[in-house]
mmCIF file of C-alpha atoms in Angstrom:
data_model
loop_
_atom_site.group_PDB
_atom_site.id
_atom_site.type_symbol
_atom_site.label_atom_id
_atom_site.label_comp_id
_atom_site.label_asym_id
_atom_site.label_seq_id
_atom_site.Cartn_x
_atom_site.Cartn_y
_atom_site.Cartn_z
ATOM 1 C CA UNK A 1 -27.364 0.344 164.385
ATOM 2 C CA UNK A 2 -29.692 -1.053 161.731
ATOM 3 C CA UNK A 3 -29.894 -3.991 159.377
ATOM 4 C CA UNK A 4 -30.730 -3.426 155.716
ATOM 5 C CA UNK A 5 -31.649 -5.850 152.951
ATOM 6 C CA UNK A 6 -32.491 -5.042 149.330
ATOM 7 C CA UNK A 7 -34.022 -6.880 146.390
ATOM 8 C CA UNK A 8 -33.925 -6.057 142.677
ATOM 9 C CA UNK A 9 -35.988 -8.215 140.342
ATOM 10 C CA UNK A 10 -39.413 -8.957 138.871
ATOM 11 C CA UNK A 11 -40.878 -11.504 141.284
ATOM 12 C CA UNK A 12 -44.518 -10.681 142.105
ATOM 13 C CA UNK A 13 -43.851 -11.694 145.729
ATOM 14 C CA UNK A 14 -40.883 -9.414 146.373
ATOM 15 C CA UNK A 15 -42.249 -8.682 149.855
ATOM 16 C CA UNK A 16 -41.721 -12.354 150.694
ATOM 17 C CA UNK A 17 -38.061 -12.123 149.724
ATOM 18 C CA UNK A 18 -37.603 -9.014 151.853
ATOM 19 C CA UNK A 19 -39.370 -10.526 154.847
ATOM 20 C CA UNK A 20 -37.130 -13.574 154.691
ATOM 21 C CA UNK A 21 -34.106 -11.302 154.707
ATOM 22 C CA UNK A 22 -35.400 -9.282 157.651
ATOM 23 C CA UNK A 23 -36.084 -12.466 159.623
ATOM 24 C CA UNK A 24 -32.475 -13.477 159.049
ATOM 25 C CA UNK A 25 -31.428 -10.220 160.757
ATOM 26 C CA UNK A 26 -33.960 -10.428 163.580
ATOM 27 C CA UNK A 27 -31.486 -12.093 165.940
ATOM 28 C CA UNK A 28 -29.887 -8.652 166.402
ATOM 29 C CA UNK A 29 -32.860 -7.622 168.511
ATOM 30 C CA UNK A 30 -34.431 -4.737 166.568
ATOM 31 C CA UNK A 31 -37.639 -3.244 168.003
ATOM 32 C CA UNK A 32 -39.185 -2.140 164.682
ATOM 33 C CA UNK A 33 -39.029 -2.888 160.949
ATOM 34 C CA UNK A 34 -40.312 -1.700 157.608
ATOM 35 C CA UNK A 35 -40.391 -2.326 153.872
ATOM 36 C CA UNK A 36 -40.137 0.273 151.100
ATOM 37 C CA UNK A 37 -41.051 -0.625 147.513
ATOM 38 C CA UNK A 38 -41.409 1.288 144.262
ATOM 39 C CA UNK A 39 -44.878 1.817 142.778
ATOM 40 C CA UNK A 40 -44.600 3.891 139.624
ATOM 41 C CA UNK A 41 -42.711 7.052 140.494
ATOM 42 C CA UNK A 42 -43.424 6.779 144.224
ATOM 43 C CA UNK A 43 -42.151 4.772 147.153
ATOM 44 C CA UNK A 44 -44.629 2.848 149.300
ATOM 45 C CA UNK A 45 -43.554 2.315 152.908
ATOM 46 C CA UNK A 46 -45.069 -0.112 155.420
ATOM 47 C CA UNK A 47 -43.761 0.056 159.023
ATOM 48 C CA UNK A 48 -44.441 -1.780 162.261
ATOM 49 C CA UNK A 49 -43.209 -1.778 165.853
ATOM 50 C CA UNK A 50 -42.145 -5.008 167.498
ATOM 51 C CA UNK A 51 -41.110 -8.291 165.910
ATOM 52 C CA UNK A 52 -41.002 -9.019 162.171
ATOM 53 C CA UNK A 53 -44.260 -10.959 162.545
ATOM 54 C CA UNK A 54 -46.032 -7.647 163.273
ATOM 55 C CA UNK A 55 -44.884 -6.292 159.901
ATOM 56 C CA UNK A 56 -45.837 -9.561 158.238
ATOM 57 C CA UNK A 57 -49.353 -9.325 159.641
ATOM 58 C CA UNK A 58 -49.813 -5.833 158.225
ATOM 59 C CA UNK A 59 -48.641 -6.834 154.761
ATOM 60 C CA UNK A 60 -50.662 -10.024 154.488
ATOM 61 C CA UNK A 61 -53.882 -8.286 155.521
ATOM 62 C CA UNK A 62 -53.772 -5.578 152.844
ATOM 63 C CA UNK A 63 -56.651 -6.236 150.372
ATOM 64 C CA UNK A 64 -55.788 -6.526 146.680
ATOM 65 C CA UNK A 65 -58.167 -5.344 143.925
ATOM 66 C CA UNK A 66 -57.494 -6.597 140.384
ATOM 67 C CA UNK A 67 -59.357 -4.776 137.620
ATOM 68 C CA UNK A 68 -60.267 -6.821 134.526
ATOM 69 C CA UNK A 69 -59.670 -4.208 131.851
ATOM 70 C CA UNK A 70 -59.041 -6.866 129.189
ATOM 71 C CA UNK A 71 -58.264 -10.585 128.910
ATOM 72 C CA UNK A 72 -54.490 -10.452 129.385
ATOM 73 C CA UNK A 73 -54.798 -12.894 132.274
ATOM 74 C CA UNK A 74 -56.289 -15.420 129.824
ATOM 75 C CA UNK A 75 -53.845 -15.105 126.914
ATOM 76 C CA UNK A 76 -50.772 -13.128 125.945
ATOM 77 C CA UNK A 77 -53.059 -11.498 123.352
ATOM 78 C CA UNK A 78 -55.350 -9.365 125.571
ATOM 79 C CA UNK A 79 -57.983 -9.152 122.813
ATOM 80 C CA UNK A 80 -58.352 -12.945 122.531
ATOM 81 C CA UNK A 81 -57.998 -12.866 118.756
ATOM 82 C CA UNK A 82 -56.462 -15.830 116.959
ATOM 83 C CA UNK A 83 -53.764 -14.372 114.714
ATOM 84 C CA UNK A 84 -55.399 -10.981 115.384
ATOM 85 C CA UNK A 85 -58.277 -11.651 112.977
ATOM 86 C CA UNK A 86 -60.606 -14.235 114.562
ATOM 87 C CA UNK A 87 -62.235 -13.927 117.978
ATOM 88 C CA UNK A 88 -61.629 -16.909 120.240
ATOM 89 C CA UNK A 89 -63.259 -15.574 123.395
ATOM 90 C CA UNK A 90 -65.878 -18.341 123.334
ATOM 91 C CA UNK A 91 -63.040 -20.905 123.263
ATOM 92 C CA UNK A 92 -64.683 -22.659 120.342
ATOM 93 C CA UNK A 93 -61.622 -22.646 118.075
ATOM 94 C CA UNK A 94 -58.257 -24.334 118.781
ATOM 95 C CA UNK A 95 -55.189 -22.362 119.840
ATOM 96 C CA UNK A 96 -52.961 -24.442 117.575
ATOM 97 C CA UNK A 97 -51.941 -22.469 114.504
ATOM 98 C CA UNK A 98 -52.026 -19.127 116.302
ATOM 99 C CA UNK A 99 -48.761 -17.233 116.505
ATOM 100 C CA UNK A 100 -49.456 -16.427 120.177
ATOM 101 C CA UNK A 101 -49.812 -20.097 121.091
ATOM 102 C CA UNK A 102 -46.097 -20.741 121.612
ATOM 103 C CA UNK A 103 -45.877 -18.169 124.398
ATOM 104 C CA UNK A 104 -49.273 -18.802 125.978
ATOM 105 C CA UNK A 105 -48.293 -21.556 128.455
ATOM 106 C CA UNK A 106 -45.358 -19.610 129.883
ATOM 107 C CA UNK A 107 -47.456 -16.445 130.103
ATOM 108 C CA UNK A 108 -50.331 -18.170 131.926
ATOM 109 C CA UNK A 109 -47.967 -19.806 134.407
ATOM 110 C CA UNK A 110 -46.627 -16.375 135.373
ATOM 111 C CA UNK A 111 -50.151 -15.001 135.681
ATOM 112 C CA UNK A 112 -51.344 -17.893 137.853
ATOM 113 C CA UNK A 113 -48.247 -17.627 140.037
ATOM 114 C CA UNK A 114 -49.010 -13.958 140.562
ATOM 115 C CA UNK A 115 -52.694 -14.560 141.363
ATOM 116 C CA UNK A 116 -51.949 -17.415 143.775
ATOM 117 C CA UNK A 117 -49.721 -15.084 145.787
ATOM 118 C CA UNK A 118 -52.773 -12.968 146.704
ATOM 119 C CA UNK A 119 -55.667 -15.398 146.349
ATOM 120 C CA UNK A 120 -56.636 -15.220 150.032
ATOM 121 C CA UNK A 121 -57.224 -11.441 149.871
ATOM 122 C CA UNK A 122 -57.894 -10.578 146.228
ATOM 123 C CA UNK A 123 -61.071 -9.238 144.609
ATOM 124 C CA UNK A 124 -61.508 -9.193 140.837
ATOM 125 C CA UNK A 125 -63.591 -6.346 139.426
ATOM 126 C CA UNK A 126 -65.196 -6.700 135.986
ATOM 127 C CA UNK A 127 -66.775 -3.691 134.214
ATOM 128 C CA UNK A 128 -69.686 -5.777 132.886
ATOM 129 C CA UNK A 129 -71.559 -9.053 133.468
ATOM 130 C CA UNK A 130 -70.346 -10.225 130.072
ATOM 131 C CA UNK A 131 -66.724 -9.759 131.130
ATOM 132 C CA UNK A 132 -67.228 -11.564 134.422
ATOM 133 C CA UNK A 133 -68.944 -14.509 132.742
ATOM 134 C CA UNK A 134 -66.203 -15.020 130.189
ATOM 135 C CA UNK A 135 -63.327 -14.397 132.593
ATOM 136 C CA UNK A 136 -64.480 -16.959 135.159
ATOM 137 C CA UNK A 137 -64.784 -19.474 132.309
ATOM 138 C CA UNK A 138 -60.977 -19.297 132.330
ATOM 139 C CA UNK A 139 -60.686 -18.999 136.121
ATOM 140 C CA UNK A 140 -63.681 -20.784 137.729
ATOM 141 C CA UNK A 141 -61.759 -21.030 141.012
ATOM 142 C CA UNK A 142 -62.166 -17.249 141.427
ATOM 143 C CA UNK A 143 -65.894 -17.066 140.626
ATOM 144 C CA UNK A 144 -66.858 -16.136 144.193
ATOM 145 C CA UNK A 145 -64.162 -13.443 144.283
ATOM 146 C CA UNK A 146 -65.309 -11.689 141.106
ATOM 147 C CA UNK A 147 -67.779 -8.796 141.152
ATOM 148 C CA UNK A 148 -69.173 -6.362 138.585
ATOM 149 C CA UNK A 149 -68.828 -2.592 138.870
ATOM 150 C CA UNK A 150 -69.759 -0.636 135.756
ATOM 151 C CA UNK A 151 -67.637 2.319 134.692
ATOM 152 C CA UNK A 152 -70.649 4.646 134.617
ATOM 153 C CA UNK A 153 -74.071 5.417 136.040
ATOM 154 C CA UNK A 154 -76.950 6.754 133.930
ATOM 155 C CA UNK A 155 -78.555 10.048 134.912
ATOM 156 C CA UNK A 156 -82.019 11.155 133.808
ATOM 157 C CA UNK A 157 -83.538 10.768 130.336
ATOM 158 C CA UNK A 158 -83.003 12.336 126.918
ATOM 159 C CA UNK A 159 -86.060 12.387 124.639
ATOM 160 C CA UNK A 160 -84.495 14.123 121.629
ATOM 161 C CA UNK A 161 -83.408 12.535 118.335
ATOM 162 C CA UNK A 162 -86.331 10.130 118.394
ATOM 163 C CA UNK A 163 -88.008 11.481 115.265
ATOM 164 C CA UNK A 164 -88.686 8.917 112.553
ATOM 165 C CA UNK A 165 -86.990 9.373 109.179
ATOM 166 C CA UNK A 166 -89.293 10.151 106.252
ATOM 167 C CA UNK A 167 -88.974 7.957 103.161
ATOM 168 C CA UNK A 168 -87.482 10.770 101.072
ATOM 169 C CA UNK A 169 -85.088 11.762 103.857
ATOM 170 C CA UNK A 170 -81.642 10.098 103.945
ATOM 171 C CA UNK A 171 -81.005 7.775 106.860
ATOM 172 C CA UNK A 172 -78.060 9.157 108.835
ATOM 173 C CA UNK A 173 -75.726 6.291 109.700
ATOM 174 C CA UNK A 174 -72.479 6.722 111.604
ATOM 175 C CA UNK A 175 -69.383 4.788 112.583
ATOM 176 C CA UNK A 176 -68.278 5.573 116.121
ATOM 177 C CA UNK A 177 -64.758 5.170 117.495
ATOM 178 C CA UNK A 178 -61.277 4.175 116.383
ATOM 179 C CA UNK A 179 -60.436 3.389 112.765
ATOM 180 C CA UNK A 180 -59.100 -0.086 113.581
ATOM 181 C CA UNK A 181 -59.784 -3.498 112.132
ATOM 182 C CA UNK A 182 -60.797 -4.955 115.515
ATOM 183 C CA UNK A 183 -63.275 -2.092 115.941
ATOM 184 C CA UNK A 184 -64.990 -2.999 112.646
ATOM 185 C CA UNK A 185 -63.629 -0.135 110.522
ATOM 186 C CA UNK A 186 -62.963 -2.425 107.542
ATOM 187 C CA UNK A 187 -66.499 -3.816 107.791
ATOM 188 C CA UNK A 188 -67.940 -0.302 107.810
ATOM 189 C CA UNK A 189 -66.026 0.626 104.646
ATOM 190 C CA UNK A 190 -67.428 -2.452 102.900
ATOM 191 C CA UNK A 191 -70.945 -1.431 103.913
ATOM 192 C CA UNK A 192 -70.444 2.106 102.579
ATOM 193 C CA UNK A 193 -69.185 0.813 99.215
ATOM 194 C CA UNK A 194 -72.025 -1.714 98.899
ATOM 195 C CA UNK A 195 -74.692 0.870 99.811
ATOM 196 C CA UNK A 196 -73.299 3.333 97.271
ATOM 197 C CA UNK A 197 -73.357 0.692 94.539
ATOM 198 C CA UNK A 198 -76.949 -0.208 95.463
ATOM 199 C CA UNK A 199 -78.065 3.443 95.405
ATOM 200 C CA UNK A 200 -79.334 3.455 98.999
ATOM 201 C CA UNK A 201 -80.569 6.799 100.338
ATOM 202 C CA UNK A 202 -78.099 6.982 103.231
ATOM 203 C CA UNK A 203 -75.781 9.660 104.598
ATOM 204 C CA UNK A 204 -72.711 8.123 106.210
ATOM 205 C CA UNK A 205 -70.675 9.777 108.983
ATOM 206 C CA UNK A 206 -67.513 8.983 110.892
ATOM 207 C CA UNK A 207 -67.221 10.169 114.517
ATOM 208 C CA UNK A 208 -63.725 10.160 115.968
ATOM 209 C CA UNK A 209 -60.243 11.549 115.483
ATOM 210 C CA UNK A 210 -58.935 9.082 112.898
ATOM 211 C CA UNK A 211 -57.113 10.429 109.855
ATOM 212 C CA UNK A 212 -58.361 8.089 107.094
ATOM 213 C CA UNK A 213 -60.802 9.681 104.647
ATOM 214 C CA UNK A 214 -63.420 7.571 102.901
ATOM 215 C CA UNK A 215 -65.414 8.668 99.847
ATOM 216 C CA UNK A 216 -69.059 9.169 100.731
ATOM 217 C CA UNK A 217 -68.370 9.508 104.470
ATOM 218 C CA UNK A 218 -68.531 12.835 106.312
ATOM 219 C CA UNK A 219 -65.887 12.996 109.037
ATOM 220 C CA UNK A 220 -66.861 14.615 112.345
ATOM 221 C CA UNK A 221 -63.921 15.250 114.636
ATOM 222 C CA UNK A 222 -64.557 14.006 118.165
ATOM 223 C CA UNK A 223 -61.834 14.232 120.787
ATOM 224 C CA UNK A 224 -62.827 13.997 124.455
ATOM 225 C CA UNK A 225 -59.425 15.315 125.550
ATOM 226 C CA UNK A 226 -60.162 18.713 124.006
ATOM 227 C CA UNK A 227 -63.976 18.724 123.712
ATOM 228 C CA UNK A 228 -64.950 17.197 127.046
ATOM 229 C CA UNK A 229 -66.016 13.716 128.090
ATOM 230 C CA UNK A 230 -69.522 14.058 126.582
ATOM 231 C CA UNK A 231 -68.207 15.092 123.155
ATOM 232 C CA UNK A 232 -69.371 11.909 121.391
ATOM 233 C CA UNK A 233 -72.906 12.180 122.742
ATOM 234 C CA UNK A 234 -73.169 15.867 121.792
ATOM 235 C CA UNK A 235 -71.960 15.288 118.231
ATOM 236 C CA UNK A 236 -74.307 12.342 117.639
ATOM 237 C CA UNK A 237 -77.231 14.439 118.861
ATOM 238 C CA UNK A 238 -76.216 17.448 116.775
ATOM 239 C CA UNK A 239 -76.038 15.388 113.568
ATOM 240 C CA UNK A 240 -79.320 13.611 114.408
ATOM 241 C CA UNK A 241 -77.810 10.211 113.699
ATOM 242 C CA UNK A 242 -80.411 7.489 113.166
ATOM 243 C CA UNK A 243 -78.167 4.491 113.770
ATOM 244 C CA UNK A 244 -74.525 3.698 114.493
ATOM 245 C CA UNK A 245 -72.130 0.911 113.577
ATOM 246 C CA UNK A 246 -70.465 -0.613 116.648
ATOM 247 C CA UNK A 247 -69.306 -3.655 114.735
ATOM 248 C CA UNK A 248 -66.264 -4.719 116.773
ATOM 249 C CA UNK A 249 -64.888 -8.161 116.006
ATOM 250 C CA UNK A 250 -63.299 -8.834 119.393
ATOM 251 C CA UNK A 251 -64.817 -9.309 122.839
ATOM 252 C CA UNK A 252 -65.097 -5.779 124.210
ATOM 253 C CA UNK A 253 -65.063 -5.837 128.008
ATOM 254 C CA UNK A 254 -67.162 -2.664 128.289
ATOM 255 C CA UNK A 255 -67.405 -0.116 125.392
ATOM 256 C CA UNK A 256 -68.110 3.501 126.309
ATOM 257 C CA UNK A 257 -69.370 4.140 122.769
ATOM 258 C CA UNK A 258 -72.296 1.767 123.311
ATOM 259 C CA UNK A 259 -73.661 3.903 126.131
ATOM 260 C CA UNK A 260 -72.771 7.154 124.376
ATOM 261 C CA UNK A 261 -74.677 6.053 121.281
ATOM 262 C CA UNK A 262 -77.742 5.066 123.263
ATOM 263 C CA UNK A 263 -77.619 8.347 125.214
ATOM 264 C CA UNK A 264 -78.082 10.077 121.834
ATOM 265 C CA UNK A 265 -81.006 7.710 121.047
ATOM 266 C CA UNK A 266 -79.151 6.059 118.168
ATOM 267 C CA UNK A 267 -80.114 2.563 117.040
ATOM 268 C CA UNK A 268 -77.076 0.263 117.270
ATOM 269 C CA UNK A 269 -75.745 -2.240 114.731
ATOM 270 C CA UNK A 270 -73.438 -4.767 116.429
ATOM 271 C CA UNK A 271 -71.592 -7.942 115.525
ATOM 272 C CA UNK A 272 -72.142 -11.112 117.551
ATOM 273 C CA UNK A 273 -68.375 -11.333 118.186
ATOM 274 C CA UNK A 274 -68.245 -7.846 119.745
ATOM 275 C CA UNK A 275 -68.315 -8.865 123.409
ATOM 276 C CA UNK A 276 -70.186 -6.581 125.789
ATOM 277 C CA UNK A 277 -71.599 -4.554 122.889
ATOM 278 C CA UNK A 278 -73.953 -7.226 121.474
ATOM 279 C CA UNK A 279 -74.590 -8.493 125.014
ATOM 280 C CA UNK A 280 -75.819 -5.039 126.085
ATOM 281 C CA UNK A 281 -77.691 -4.372 122.838
ATOM 282 C CA UNK A 282 -79.633 -7.640 123.005
ATOM 283 C CA UNK A 283 -80.289 -7.423 126.743
ATOM 284 C CA UNK A 284 -81.704 -3.890 126.522
ATOM 285 C CA UNK A 285 -83.202 -4.085 123.012
ATOM 286 C CA UNK A 286 -81.029 -1.202 121.807
ATOM 287 C CA UNK A 287 -80.505 -2.382 118.244
ATOM 288 C CA UNK A 288 -79.713 -5.282 115.919
ATOM 289 C CA UNK A 289 -76.976 -7.906 116.356
ATOM 290 C CA UNK A 290 -75.624 -9.570 113.196
ATOM 291 C CA UNK A 291 -73.845 -12.931 113.111
ATOM 292 C CA UNK A 292 -71.680 -12.334 110.015
ATOM 293 C CA UNK A 293 -70.444 -9.557 107.740
ATOM 294 C CA UNK A 294 -72.584 -10.923 104.939
ATOM 295 C CA UNK A 295 -75.692 -10.773 107.113
ATOM 296 C CA UNK A 296 -74.862 -7.189 108.091
ATOM 297 C CA UNK A 297 -74.348 -6.010 104.515
ATOM 298 C CA UNK A 298 -77.541 -7.748 103.387
ATOM 299 C CA UNK A 299 -79.495 -6.114 106.208
ATOM 300 C CA UNK A 300 -78.178 -2.622 105.440
ATOM 301 C CA UNK A 301 -78.949 -2.945 101.735
ATOM 302 C CA UNK A 302 -82.583 -3.832 102.470
ATOM 303 C CA UNK A 303 -83.437 -0.146 102.857
ATOM 304 C CA UNK A 304 -87.216 -0.478 103.241
ATOM 305 C CA UNK A 305 -86.969 -3.036 106.042
ATOM 306 C CA UNK A 306 -84.122 -1.159 107.722
ATOM 307 C CA UNK A 307 -86.082 2.110 107.786
ATOM 308 C CA UNK A 308 -89.093 0.378 109.306
ATOM 309 C CA UNK A 309 -86.908 -1.312 111.913
ATOM 310 C CA UNK A 310 -85.189 1.909 112.992
ATOM 311 C CA UNK A 311 -88.357 4.020 112.910
ATOM 312 C CA UNK A 312 -90.287 1.475 114.975
ATOM 313 C CA UNK A 313 -87.515 1.470 117.578
ATOM 314 C CA UNK A 314 -87.366 5.255 117.669
ATOM 315 C CA UNK A 315 -91.106 5.451 118.362
ATOM 316 C CA UNK A 316 -91.349 2.688 120.946
ATOM 317 C CA UNK A 317 -88.009 2.427 122.764
ATOM 318 C CA UNK A 318 -87.422 4.024 126.137
ATOM 319 C CA UNK A 319 -85.310 7.192 125.873
ATOM 320 C CA UNK A 320 -81.580 7.132 126.483
ATOM 321 C CA UNK A 321 -79.826 8.633 129.485
ATOM 322 C CA UNK A 322 -79.509 12.399 129.747
ATOM 323 C CA UNK A 323 -75.889 11.874 130.774
ATOM 324 C CA UNK A 324 -73.495 9.393 132.318
ATOM 325 C CA UNK A 325 -71.439 10.016 135.436
ATOM 326 C CA UNK A 326 -68.344 8.158 136.591
ATOM 327 C CA UNK A 327 -69.205 5.291 138.910
ATOM 328 C CA UNK A 328 -67.235 5.638 142.140
ATOM 329 C CA UNK A 329 -68.554 2.392 143.649
ATOM 330 C CA UNK A 330 -65.146 0.833 143.087
ATOM 331 C CA UNK A 331 -63.794 3.089 145.856
ATOM 332 C CA UNK A 332 -65.747 0.983 148.326
ATOM 333 C CA UNK A 333 -63.333 -1.838 147.593
ATOM 334 C CA UNK A 334 -60.655 0.226 149.288
ATOM 335 C CA UNK A 335 -62.668 0.993 152.430
ATOM 336 C CA UNK A 336 -61.696 -2.256 154.169
ATOM 337 C CA UNK A 337 -60.389 -1.443 157.636
ATOM 338 C CA UNK A 338 -57.650 -4.079 157.365
ATOM 339 C CA UNK A 339 -55.059 -1.665 156.036
ATOM 340 C CA UNK A 340 -51.371 -1.304 156.622
ATOM 341 C CA UNK A 341 -49.992 1.981 157.908
ATOM 342 C CA UNK A 342 -48.722 3.439 154.653
ATOM 343 C CA UNK A 343 -46.625 6.542 154.123
ATOM 344 C CA UNK A 344 -45.969 7.995 150.652
ATOM 345 C CA UNK A 345 -42.817 9.772 149.615
ATOM 346 C CA UNK A 346 -42.353 11.302 146.197
ATOM 347 C CA UNK A 347 -39.400 10.134 144.170
ATOM 348 C CA UNK A 348 -36.745 12.792 143.741
ATOM 349 C CA UNK A 349 -37.373 14.383 140.350
ATOM 350 C CA UNK A 350 -36.059 17.491 138.657
ATOM 351 C CA UNK A 351 -37.804 20.870 138.693
ATOM 352 C CA UNK A 352 -38.406 20.543 134.938
ATOM 353 C CA UNK A 353 -40.207 17.213 135.436
ATOM 354 C CA UNK A 354 -42.325 18.664 138.235
ATOM 355 C CA UNK A 355 -43.366 21.608 136.048
ATOM 356 C CA UNK A 356 -44.278 19.261 133.184
ATOM 357 C CA UNK A 357 -46.438 17.145 135.479
ATOM 358 C CA UNK A 358 -48.143 20.183 136.932
ATOM 359 C CA UNK A 359 -48.901 21.510 133.428
ATOM 360 C CA UNK A 360 -50.311 18.144 132.307
ATOM 361 C CA UNK A 361 -52.511 17.976 135.402
ATOM 362 C CA UNK A 362 -53.922 21.433 134.639
ATOM 363 C CA UNK A 363 -54.632 20.454 131.018
ATOM 364 C CA UNK A 364 -56.322 17.233 132.133
ATOM 365 C CA UNK A 365 -58.551 18.947 134.676
ATOM 366 C CA UNK A 366 -59.504 21.830 132.398
ATOM 367 C CA UNK A 367 -60.183 19.857 129.231
ATOM 368 C CA UNK A 368 -60.921 16.192 129.847
ATOM 369 C CA UNK A 369 -62.948 16.707 132.995
ATOM 370 C CA UNK A 370 -64.609 20.036 132.240
ATOM 371 C CA UNK A 371 -68.041 18.432 131.771
ATOM 372 C CA UNK A 372 -67.854 15.985 134.660
ATOM 373 C CA UNK A 373 -70.554 17.685 136.695
#
């Protein structure tokens, strides 16, 4: 004979509810217990022999790793943009007047409740020093539990695309990434229009898979899903791009395109509000950080000074990486010996669903990861 208890709901501490229920049944004298919970399309099972306290010990000792992909733990708007058009990551502008403000308090209470449930065994992983610094400004109580593990590791050196541009040769300038306002796409279009009006000797390019066409801009399709994970680097090298616009207006927590651009030895234009992009550019001397749109446009239109700036950097800067590999250091966070005994059982799904998943896995391995080595 067995005792069974179930829970359906959204509490972050559902295990606590289930343990309380099991303890209420413990008087029956069972010699083992277990908890099964859904995680995505699988069921996670933790079992233990003996009293309920043995199961409780296993559950409470399981380490928790929380990855700081964005700033959702700080505001219901994960980009920390007031009304989606003004960065507030430095907390130097008031929340009042923002249409996210009304829901912020309730959202943060739920987040803090969730974090408190695991605070004795949680580790926060930030992809960059910039992200860690700004996140612990919101949560100083977790400063000693927050570490930095970058997404990638640099391999070797690439010495190509470091030739200086001759005065009669057009400077090749490119925009890299998504055609979105927060990525600086609108700023780039303003720069293109202003440079055309001023008669600057520039060739503009767009690298990505966006559909918008802009007069005076050559579109280069880049899609890592079909061309491989190094597609952006290869295309920037092939077009011999002198400099790129990474003019995001929100606090990027990492930015793959920053490292891809530098791997192709491209000088980088960044906006001060762009998060880890300007932080990385200034720290490593990879380009020029502008404080405002007006300053950026003015700098681009000063063609003589801009050419000298880029050419000097090309001649004197250390070469970019030959390639970047995925950083598997985060796996060490899961090597703690204090683990529960966990069994995995696949959810019952139809044959059609299984075939679809198998096909998608094949596509992913063959296309997206084909250049991983």
